Short mmCIF file of C-alpha atoms and ligand atoms in Angstrom, two decimals:
data_model
loop_
_atom_site.label_atom_id
_atom_site.label_comp_id
_atom_site.label_asym_id
_atom_site.label_seq_id
_atom_site.Cartn_x
_atom_site.Cartn_y
_atom_site.Cartn_z
CA MET V 511 34.06 -84.66 -0.62
CA GLU V 512 32.74 -84.25 -4.15
CA HIS V 513 31.82 -80.67 -3.33
CA ILE V 514 35.33 -79.82 -2.16
CA LEU V 515 36.82 -81.34 -5.33
CA ASN V 516 34.60 -79.15 -7.49
CA VAL V 517 35.75 -76.03 -5.71
CA TRP V 518 39.38 -77.06 -6.13
CA LEU V 519 38.95 -77.71 -9.86
CA LEU V 520 37.28 -74.33 -10.46
CA GLY V 521 40.10 -72.56 -8.62
CA THR V 522 42.73 -74.23 -10.77
CA PHE V 523 40.92 -73.13 -13.98
CA PHE V 524 40.75 -69.55 -12.78
CA ILE V 525 44.50 -69.47 -12.08
CA LEU V 526 45.21 -70.91 -15.54
CA VAL V 527 43.18 -68.24 -17.34
CA THR V 528 44.68 -65.31 -15.48
CA ALA V 529 48.14 -66.73 -16.05
CA GLN V 530 47.50 -66.82 -19.82
CA GLU V 531 46.08 -63.30 -19.79
CA ARG V 532 49.24 -61.98 -18.34
CA HIS V 533 51.03 -63.20 -21.42
CA GLY V 534 48.59 -61.83 -24.02
CA CYS V 535 46.03 -59.18 -25.02
CA VAL V 536 42.26 -59.50 -24.78
CA LEU V 537 40.03 -58.26 -27.58
CA SER V 538 37.94 -55.78 -25.69
CA GLU V 539 35.84 -52.80 -26.75
CA LEU V 540 37.31 -51.36 -29.96
CA GLY V 541 35.36 -48.15 -30.24
CA PRO V 542 32.17 -47.20 -32.11
CA ASN V 543 31.65 -48.74 -35.55
CA ILE V 544 35.13 -50.28 -35.60
CA GLU V 545 35.49 -53.91 -36.58
CA ALA V 546 38.39 -56.30 -36.02
CA THR V 547 39.41 -58.46 -38.95
CA GLU V 548 40.06 -61.43 -36.66
CA TYR V 549 38.07 -62.70 -33.72
CA ARG V 550 40.03 -64.42 -31.02
CA THR V 551 39.81 -64.21 -27.25
CA ILE V 552 43.50 -63.90 -26.58
CA PHE V 553 46.25 -62.40 -28.71
CA ARG V 554 49.86 -63.23 -27.90
CA PRO V 555 52.48 -60.47 -27.55
CA GLY V 556 53.75 -59.45 -30.98
CA GLN V 557 50.53 -60.42 -32.76
CA GLU V 558 48.91 -57.73 -34.93
CA LEU V 559 45.30 -56.88 -35.39
CA ALA V 560 44.03 -54.94 -38.43
CA LEU V 561 41.06 -52.65 -37.80
CA SER V 562 38.32 -51.72 -40.26
CA CYS V 563 35.02 -49.80 -40.31
CA LYS V 564 31.52 -51.21 -40.28
CA LEU V 565 29.40 -50.95 -43.40
CA GLY V 566 28.40 -47.34 -44.07
CA TYR V 567 31.33 -45.92 -42.13
CA THR V 568 34.63 -44.63 -43.32
CA SER V 569 37.95 -44.43 -41.49
CA ILE V 570 39.96 -41.44 -40.40
CA LEU V 571 43.34 -41.18 -38.65
CA GLY V 572 45.38 -44.23 -37.70
CA PRO V 573 47.34 -46.35 -37.48
CA ARG V 574 44.96 -48.99 -38.85
CA THR V 575 46.87 -51.84 -37.16
CA ILE V 576 47.40 -52.44 -33.44
CA VAL V 577 49.99 -54.78 -31.90
CA CYS V 578 49.85 -56.78 -28.67
CA THR V 579 52.82 -55.74 -26.50
CA ASP V 580 54.80 -57.90 -24.04
CA ASP V 581 52.97 -56.48 -21.05
CA GLY V 582 49.61 -57.50 -22.50
CA GLU V 583 48.49 -54.09 -23.78
CA TRP V 584 47.54 -53.03 -27.29
CA THR V 585 49.56 -50.29 -28.98
CA GLU V 586 47.83 -46.90 -29.19
CA THR V 587 45.80 -45.80 -32.22
CA LYS V 588 43.63 -42.81 -33.14
CA PHE V 589 41.77 -44.90 -35.73
CA LYS V 590 38.12 -43.81 -35.94
CA CYS V 591 35.10 -44.67 -38.06
CA ILE V 592 32.65 -41.97 -39.07
CA ALA V 593 29.38 -42.37 -40.95
CA LYS V 594 29.48 -41.85 -44.69
CA ARG V 595 27.71 -38.73 -45.95
CA CYS V 596 25.28 -38.57 -48.87
CA PRO V 597 25.28 -35.47 -51.10
CA ASN V 598 22.99 -32.58 -50.14
CA PRO V 599 19.60 -33.29 -51.70
CA ASP V 600 18.22 -31.13 -54.52
CA PRO V 601 15.27 -28.93 -53.61
CA LEU V 602 11.78 -30.04 -54.56
CA SER V 603 9.81 -27.48 -56.53
CA ASN V 604 6.28 -26.96 -55.15
CA GLY V 605 7.17 -29.22 -52.23
CA ASP V 606 9.27 -29.55 -49.12
CA LEU V 607 12.02 -31.87 -47.90
CA TYR V 608 12.24 -32.97 -44.29
CA TYR V 609 15.51 -34.38 -43.01
CA GLU V 610 17.73 -34.03 -39.98
CA ASP V 611 21.04 -35.13 -41.43
CA THR V 612 22.54 -36.51 -44.63
CA VAL V 613 24.72 -39.22 -43.09
CA TYR V 614 24.36 -42.99 -43.56
CA GLN V 615 20.86 -44.18 -42.56
CA SER V 616 19.34 -40.65 -42.54
CA THR V 617 15.94 -40.31 -44.16
CA ILE V 618 14.51 -37.54 -46.30
CA ASN V 619 10.72 -37.22 -46.37
CA TYR V 620 9.14 -35.51 -49.35
CA THR V 621 5.83 -33.64 -49.25
CA CYS V 622 4.09 -31.46 -51.83
CA HIS V 623 2.43 -28.10 -51.32
CA GLU V 624 -1.35 -27.77 -51.41
CA GLY V 625 -2.64 -28.30 -54.94
CA TYR V 626 0.26 -30.62 -55.90
CA THR V 627 0.53 -34.38 -55.74
CA LEU V 628 3.69 -36.40 -55.25
CA SER V 629 4.83 -38.40 -58.24
CA GLY V 630 7.63 -40.74 -57.20
CA PRO V 631 8.98 -42.06 -53.89
CA LYS V 632 7.83 -40.54 -50.60
CA ASN V 633 11.25 -40.76 -49.00
CA ALA V 634 14.89 -41.56 -49.57
CA LYS V 635 17.47 -43.18 -47.32
CA CYS V 636 21.20 -42.53 -47.26
CA GLN V 637 22.76 -45.88 -48.16
CA ALA V 638 26.03 -47.52 -47.01
CA ASP V 639 27.71 -46.46 -50.27
CA GLY V 640 26.93 -42.77 -49.63
CA THR V 641 24.18 -42.46 -52.23
CA TRP V 642 20.47 -41.80 -51.79
CA SER V 643 18.21 -44.81 -52.25
CA THR V 644 15.80 -42.99 -54.59
CA THR V 645 15.84 -40.05 -56.96
CA VAL V 646 14.02 -36.80 -56.09
CA PRO V 647 10.29 -37.10 -56.87
CA GLU V 648 8.14 -34.47 -58.60
CA CYS V 649 5.21 -32.43 -57.30
CA LYS V 650 2.65 -32.28 -60.08
CA PRO V 651 -0.21 -29.79 -60.00
CA VAL V 652 -3.73 -31.13 -59.43
CA SER V 653 -5.70 -31.21 -62.67
CA CYS V 654 -9.27 -29.91 -62.93
CA GLY V 655 -10.47 -30.45 -66.48
CA LEU V 656 -12.27 -27.70 -68.31
CA ALA V 657 -14.32 -25.19 -66.34
CA PRO V 658 -18.08 -25.49 -66.77
CA ILE V 659 -19.54 -22.54 -68.66
CA PRO V 660 -22.99 -21.16 -67.80
CA LYS V 661 -25.65 -20.88 -70.49
CA PHE V 662 -25.41 -17.46 -72.18
CA GLY V 663 -22.00 -16.96 -70.60
CA LEU V 664 -18.33 -17.33 -71.33
CA ILE V 665 -15.06 -17.63 -69.46
CA SER V 666 -11.64 -16.19 -70.14
CA PHE V 667 -8.60 -17.82 -68.55
CA ASN V 668 -5.49 -16.17 -67.17
CA LYS V 669 -3.32 -18.42 -69.32
CA LYS V 670 -3.55 -20.42 -72.49
CA ILE V 671 -5.29 -23.77 -72.05
CA SER V 672 -4.12 -26.61 -74.24
CA GLY V 673 -6.37 -29.64 -74.71
CA ASN V 674 -8.77 -30.62 -71.95
CA ALA V 675 -6.59 -30.13 -68.95
CA THR V 676 -6.38 -27.21 -66.56
CA TYR V 677 -4.23 -27.25 -63.47
CA PHE V 678 -4.27 -25.92 -59.96
CA GLY V 679 -3.52 -22.21 -60.10
CA THR V 680 -5.40 -21.63 -63.35
CA HIS V 681 -8.12 -19.07 -62.92
CA GLY V 682 -10.61 -17.33 -65.10
CA THR V 683 -13.34 -14.72 -65.24
CA TYR V 684 -16.94 -15.40 -66.19
CA LYS V 685 -19.00 -12.97 -68.22
CA CYS V 686 -22.58 -13.13 -69.42
CA LEU V 687 -23.61 -12.18 -72.90
CA PRO V 688 -25.75 -9.01 -72.77
CA PRO V 689 -28.51 -8.58 -71.73
CA TYR V 690 -27.90 -11.52 -69.37
CA VAL V 691 -26.67 -10.65 -65.92
CA LEU V 692 -24.20 -12.68 -63.88
CA PHE V 693 -25.40 -14.10 -60.56
CA GLY V 694 -22.75 -15.70 -58.39
CA ASN V 695 -19.00 -15.39 -58.41
CA ALA V 696 -17.42 -14.08 -61.61
CA HIS V 697 -14.04 -15.42 -60.48
CA ALA V 698 -13.29 -19.06 -61.34
CA GLU V 699 -10.40 -21.09 -60.02
CA CYS V 700 -9.07 -24.64 -60.37
CA THR V 701 -8.94 -25.62 -56.68
CA ALA V 702 -6.59 -27.93 -54.79
CA SER V 703 -9.42 -30.51 -54.67
CA GLY V 704 -9.31 -30.82 -58.45
CA ASN V 705 -12.63 -29.14 -59.21
CA TRP V 706 -13.64 -25.69 -60.33
CA THR V 707 -15.20 -23.14 -58.01
CA LYS V 708 -18.97 -22.78 -58.26
CA THR V 709 -20.22 -21.79 -61.71
CA PRO V 710 -22.33 -18.62 -61.74
CA GLU V 711 -25.61 -18.22 -63.64
CA CYS V 712 -26.56 -15.86 -66.43
CA ARG V 713 -30.10 -14.58 -66.02
CA VAL V 714 -32.25 -11.98 -67.72
CA VAL V 715 -33.02 -9.01 -65.50
CA THR V 716 -35.72 -6.48 -66.38
CA CYS V 717 -37.48 -3.72 -64.47
CA PRO V 718 -41.13 -2.64 -64.91
CA PRO V 719 -41.89 0.66 -66.71
CA PRO V 720 -40.72 3.49 -64.42
CA GLU V 721 -43.29 5.64 -62.59
CA ASN V 722 -43.50 9.38 -62.87
CA ILE V 723 -43.00 11.70 -59.91
CA PHE V 724 -45.38 14.38 -58.64
CA ASN V 725 -44.77 17.82 -60.13
CA GLY V 726 -42.13 16.37 -62.41
CA TYR V 727 -41.49 14.58 -65.68
CA MET V 728 -39.48 11.63 -67.05
CA SER V 729 -37.07 11.38 -69.98
CA SER V 730 -38.99 8.41 -71.34
CA ASN V 731 -42.61 7.40 -71.16
CA ASP V 732 -42.23 4.03 -72.87
CA GLN V 733 -44.56 1.51 -71.31
CA ARG V 734 -42.12 -1.36 -71.65
CA ARG V 735 -39.86 -3.41 -69.44
CA TYR V 736 -36.35 -2.02 -69.11
CA ASN V 737 -33.11 -4.00 -69.08
CA PHE V 738 -30.58 -4.17 -66.29
CA MET V 739 -28.56 -0.91 -66.10
CA GLU V 740 -30.92 1.05 -68.33
CA THR V 741 -31.53 4.55 -66.96
CA VAL V 742 -34.33 7.11 -66.90
CA GLN V 743 -33.93 10.79 -65.97
CA TYR V 744 -36.33 13.04 -64.09
CA GLY V 745 -36.93 16.75 -63.95
CA CYS V 746 -39.26 19.03 -61.94
CA ASN V 747 -41.94 21.37 -63.20
CA GLY V 748 -41.63 25.12 -62.72
CA ASP V 749 -40.16 26.21 -59.40
CA TYR V 750 -40.12 22.74 -57.89
CA MET V 751 -36.72 21.55 -56.75
CA LEU V 752 -35.45 18.05 -57.41
CA GLN V 753 -34.37 16.22 -54.30
CA GLY V 754 -32.36 13.01 -54.75
CA SER V 755 -30.65 11.66 -57.85
CA PHE V 756 -32.00 12.99 -61.15
CA GLN V 757 -31.39 9.54 -62.69
CA ILE V 758 -32.59 6.08 -61.76
CA SER V 759 -31.28 2.78 -63.06
CA CYS V 760 -32.67 -0.73 -63.40
CA GLN V 761 -30.91 -2.77 -60.72
CA LYS V 762 -29.82 -6.41 -60.57
CA ASN V 763 -32.79 -7.30 -58.34
CA GLY V 764 -35.29 -6.09 -60.98
CA ASP V 765 -36.17 -2.90 -59.09
CA TRP V 766 -35.40 0.66 -59.99
CA SER V 767 -33.03 2.64 -57.79
CA GLU V 768 -34.73 5.28 -55.63
CA LYS V 769 -36.72 7.97 -57.47
CA PRO V 770 -36.12 11.63 -56.72
CA ALA V 771 -38.93 13.94 -55.52
CA CYS V 772 -39.99 17.46 -56.54
CA LYS V 773 -40.26 19.83 -53.62
CA ALA V 774 -42.51 22.91 -53.67
CA PRO V 775 -41.31 26.54 -53.29
CA CYS V 776 -42.56 28.70 -50.37
CA ARG V 777 -44.29 32.02 -49.98
CA ILE V 778 -43.01 34.20 -47.13
CA ASP V 779 -46.22 34.84 -45.30
CA ILE V 780 -45.66 38.34 -43.96
CA GLY V 781 -47.22 41.50 -45.34
CA ARG V 782 -44.92 44.10 -43.81
CA GLY V 783 -41.33 43.83 -42.65
CA ARG V 784 -37.78 43.28 -43.76
CA ILE V 785 -36.11 39.93 -44.37
CA LEU V 786 -32.58 38.65 -44.81
CA TYR V 787 -32.35 36.42 -47.88
CA LYS V 788 -29.19 35.27 -49.62
CA GLU V 789 -27.15 37.73 -47.50
CA LYS V 790 -29.32 40.65 -48.64
CA LYS V 791 -31.64 42.71 -46.48
CA LEU V 792 -34.88 43.20 -48.39
CA TRP V 793 -38.25 44.81 -47.73
CA ILE V 794 -40.79 42.07 -48.29
CA GLY V 795 -42.47 44.07 -51.01
CA ASP V 796 -39.21 44.05 -52.98
CA LEU V 797 -39.19 40.25 -53.10
CA ASP V 798 -41.19 40.00 -56.29
CA PRO V 799 -42.56 37.46 -56.79
CA ASN V 800 -42.81 36.47 -53.12
CA LYS V 801 -41.21 33.09 -53.51
CA VAL V 802 -38.21 31.19 -52.14
CA PHE V 803 -37.16 27.66 -53.05
CA HIS V 804 -37.16 24.40 -51.20
CA ASN V 805 -34.30 24.34 -48.65
CA ASP V 806 -33.73 28.12 -48.88
CA ILE V 807 -33.08 29.90 -45.58
CA VAL V 808 -34.74 33.23 -44.79
CA SER V 809 -34.40 35.40 -41.66
CA VAL V 810 -36.93 37.77 -40.15
CA TYR V 811 -36.22 40.35 -37.43
CA CYS V 812 -37.49 40.24 -33.84
CA LEU V 813 -37.31 42.75 -31.00
CA ASP V 814 -35.50 42.18 -27.74
CA LYS V 815 -37.78 44.32 -25.56
CA VAL V 816 -35.50 44.33 -22.52
CA ARG V 817 -32.40 45.54 -24.29
CA ASN V 818 -34.35 47.34 -27.01
CA CYS V 819 -32.38 45.88 -29.88
CA GLY V 820 -33.24 43.83 -32.97
CA TYR V 821 -32.03 40.36 -33.99
CA ALA V 822 -32.43 38.10 -37.00
CA VAL V 823 -34.09 34.66 -36.63
CA SER V 824 -33.78 32.20 -39.48
CA THR V 825 -36.32 29.75 -40.89
CA GLN V 826 -36.21 27.30 -43.80
CA CYS V 827 -38.49 26.54 -46.71
CA ILE V 828 -39.39 22.85 -46.56
CA ASP V 829 -41.50 21.58 -49.47
CA GLY V 830 -43.86 24.56 -49.59
CA ASN V 831 -43.87 25.28 -45.86
CA LEU V 832 -42.03 28.21 -44.33
CA LYS V 833 -42.83 28.79 -40.68
CA ILE V 834 -42.55 32.40 -39.54
CA PRO V 835 -40.76 32.47 -36.12
CA GLU V 836 -43.16 33.34 -33.27
CA CYS V 837 -41.09 36.28 -32.02
CA PHE V 838 -41.84 38.11 -35.27
CA LYS V 839 -44.53 40.76 -34.79
CA GLU V 840 -45.95 42.20 -37.93
CA PRO V 841 -46.11 46.02 -37.65
CA SER V 842 -49.29 47.92 -38.32
CA GLY V 843 -49.66 49.77 -41.60
CA ILE V 844 -49.06 53.17 -39.94
CA GLU V 845 -46.00 51.98 -38.08
CA TYR V 846 -44.63 50.42 -41.27
CA THR V 847 -45.27 53.48 -43.43
CA PHE V 848 -44.39 56.32 -41.04
CA HIS V 849 -42.11 54.84 -38.37
CA SER V 850 -40.21 52.21 -40.32
CA GLY V 851 -36.97 53.37 -38.68
CA SER V 852 -38.13 51.97 -35.35
CA LEU V 853 -38.72 48.41 -36.65
CA PRO V 854 -36.49 45.63 -35.16
CA SER V 855 -34.72 45.32 -38.51
CA GLU V 856 -33.72 49.02 -38.46
CA ILE V 857 -32.76 49.72 -34.86
CA GLU V 858 -29.50 48.72 -33.27
CA GLN V 859 -28.83 44.97 -33.58
CA CYS V 860 -28.30 43.00 -30.40
C1 NAG Y 1370 9.68 -39.03 -41.98
O1 NAG Y 1370 8.45 -39.76 -41.93
C2 NAG Y 1370 8.44 -40.80 -40.97
C3 NAG Y 1370 7.16 -41.57 -41.13
O2 NAG Y 1370 6.08 -40.72 -41.28
C4 NAG Y 1370 8.60 -40.21 -39.58
O3 NAG Y 1370 8.58 -41.20 -38.62
C5 NAG Y 1370 9.91 -39.41 -39.52
O4 NAG Y 1370 10.01 -38.77 -38.27
C6 NAG Y 1370 9.99 -38.41 -40.63
N1 NAG Y 1370 11.28 -37.77 -40.64
C7 NAG Y 1370 11.48 -36.46 -40.67
C8 NAG Y 1370 12.88 -35.99 -40.66
O5 NAG Y 1370 10.55 -35.66 -40.70
C1 NAG Y 1371 -10.66 -34.43 -74.04
O1 NAG Y 1371 -10.88 -35.53 -73.15
C2 NAG Y 1371 -11.53 -36.63 -73.75
C3 NAG Y 1371 -11.78 -37.69 -72.71
O2 NAG Y 1371 -11.45 -37.27 -71.43
C4 NAG Y 1371 -10.69 -37.16 -74.90
O3 NAG Y 1371 -11.36 -38.24 -75.51
C5 NAG Y 1371 -10.44 -36.04 -75.90
O4 NAG Y 1371 -9.59 -36.49 -76.90
C6 NAG Y 1371 -9.82 -34.84 -75.22
N1 NAG Y 1371 -9.72 -33.74 -76.15
C7 NAG Y 1371 -8.62 -33.01 -76.29
C8 NAG Y 1371 -8.67 -31.90 -77.28
O5 NAG Y 1371 -7.61 -33.22 -75.64
C1 NAG Y 1372 -14.85 -29.55 -54.81
O1 NAG Y 1372 -14.46 -30.73 -54.13
C2 NAG Y 1372 -14.42 -30.60 -52.72
C3 NAG Y 1372 -13.84 -31.89 -52.15
O2 NAG Y 1372 -14.31 -33.00 -52.84
C4 NAG Y 1372 -15.83 -30.31 -52.20
O3 NAG Y 1372 -15.81 -30.14 -50.80
C5 NAG Y 1372 -16.31 -29.04 -52.84
O4 NAG Y 1372 -17.64 -28.77 -52.44
C6 NAG Y 1372 -16.24 -29.13 -54.36
N1 NAG Y 1372 -16.58 -27.82 -54.90
C7 NAG Y 1372 -17.44 -27.66 -55.93
C8 NAG Y 1372 -17.67 -26.27 -56.36
O5 NAG Y 1372 -17.98 -28.60 -56.45
#
C-alpha cells in the first residue's frame, strides 16, 4: 500500500513539472564562454535574459538579450564570445620566443641563445584584460673576466675592453715576445661557459750549432745555439751539385730543417765512341774535361745486329756514378780511327 502511494505521488510531481515547462523556457546550454546574468530554472514567457561573456572573452554579434516566447522557446541570437587577444610580443634579441597563440591564457616561453643568460621572467601569460603578465626579459651575454696572459706574452682583443669584464663573443690573439715561441692555441675566446679558452705558453726555442755537409760549406760557422727561425745557407764545393734546400731553419721543435747534400759529378768511362749530351752528338774526346754533373743524362750508341742499325741508350749520372749500358761495345783503336763511319752512332739509326 505504501509502495503504491509513493508511485502515485512521484507521477503527480512529474506531471506538474512538465505542465510548468510548457508555459516557460528552461535555461539550457548557452554556448561556449557565454554567461547568463540571472540563474533560474524556469523563465516565464515574456521574460528577458541578458547574456554576457566570461572573463577574458569579448562579445561579437547579437542581440545581447534573449526573450522567452509563449511557446516556451528562446528568441534567436547570434551572440558569441571570443577570447581576448594580447598584442604580438616583441622579439627577444639573442634569444627565442616560443608560443602557439596570443589569445587569453596563451603562454610565451623565453629562452636565450648559447652564451647568453636570461635576465627577467621565463614566460608570460596573456591575461583576461588582454595584456601580457610580464614584460619581455633580456638575454645578457655571459661574462668571462680578463683573459689570462702567458709569461713573456701578450694578447690583443678584437674589441675595446672596458674595466675587468669581457663577454661571450670577445676574442683575442696571443703573441709571444721574441725570442719566445708560442706553444698552444694563439686564438683566445670568451666561451659560453664563462671562461677563456686554454692559455698558450711562451717558451724559448733554440737549435744546436748547425753541422756542415760533405763537399760543401756553410754561411756561418758560429759555434753557438741558434734561435727559432734563424737560418743558415749551404753551398757545394767545385763541381758538386746541391740537392735539397740550400737553406735550413731552426724549427719550433729545436731541430734544424733537413740539410741539403752535395752530389759528385761523373766521368764518362769510355775511351772511344760518340755520345749524346744536352741534345748534342759529341765524340768523347771533345768532351773536355770528361765530366758531367749529378742528375745529367747521357746517351751512348749501341748496334742492333739483326737489323744492322744504331740506337741511342741513355744513362744518368748519380752522385759520381754513371753506368755505361751493357749493349755498348767500345771499338778498337783501328776501327775508331779508320772505320769510324761504321760505328753504331754513324750508321743508319733504327
Ligand atoms: C612552455 O614551457 C612549458 C614548461 O616548460 C611547457 O610545458 C610548454 O609546452 C611550453 N610552451 C611552448 C609554447 O613551448
Ligand atoms: C676589477 O675587479 C675587481 C674585483 O673583481 C675590482 O675590485 C676592481 O675595481 C675592478 N677593476 C676595474 C678597473 O674595473
Ligand atoms: C671552461 O668551463 C667548462 C665548464 O665548466 C669546462 O668544461 C672547460 O674545461 C673550461 N675550459 C677551460 C679552458 O678552463
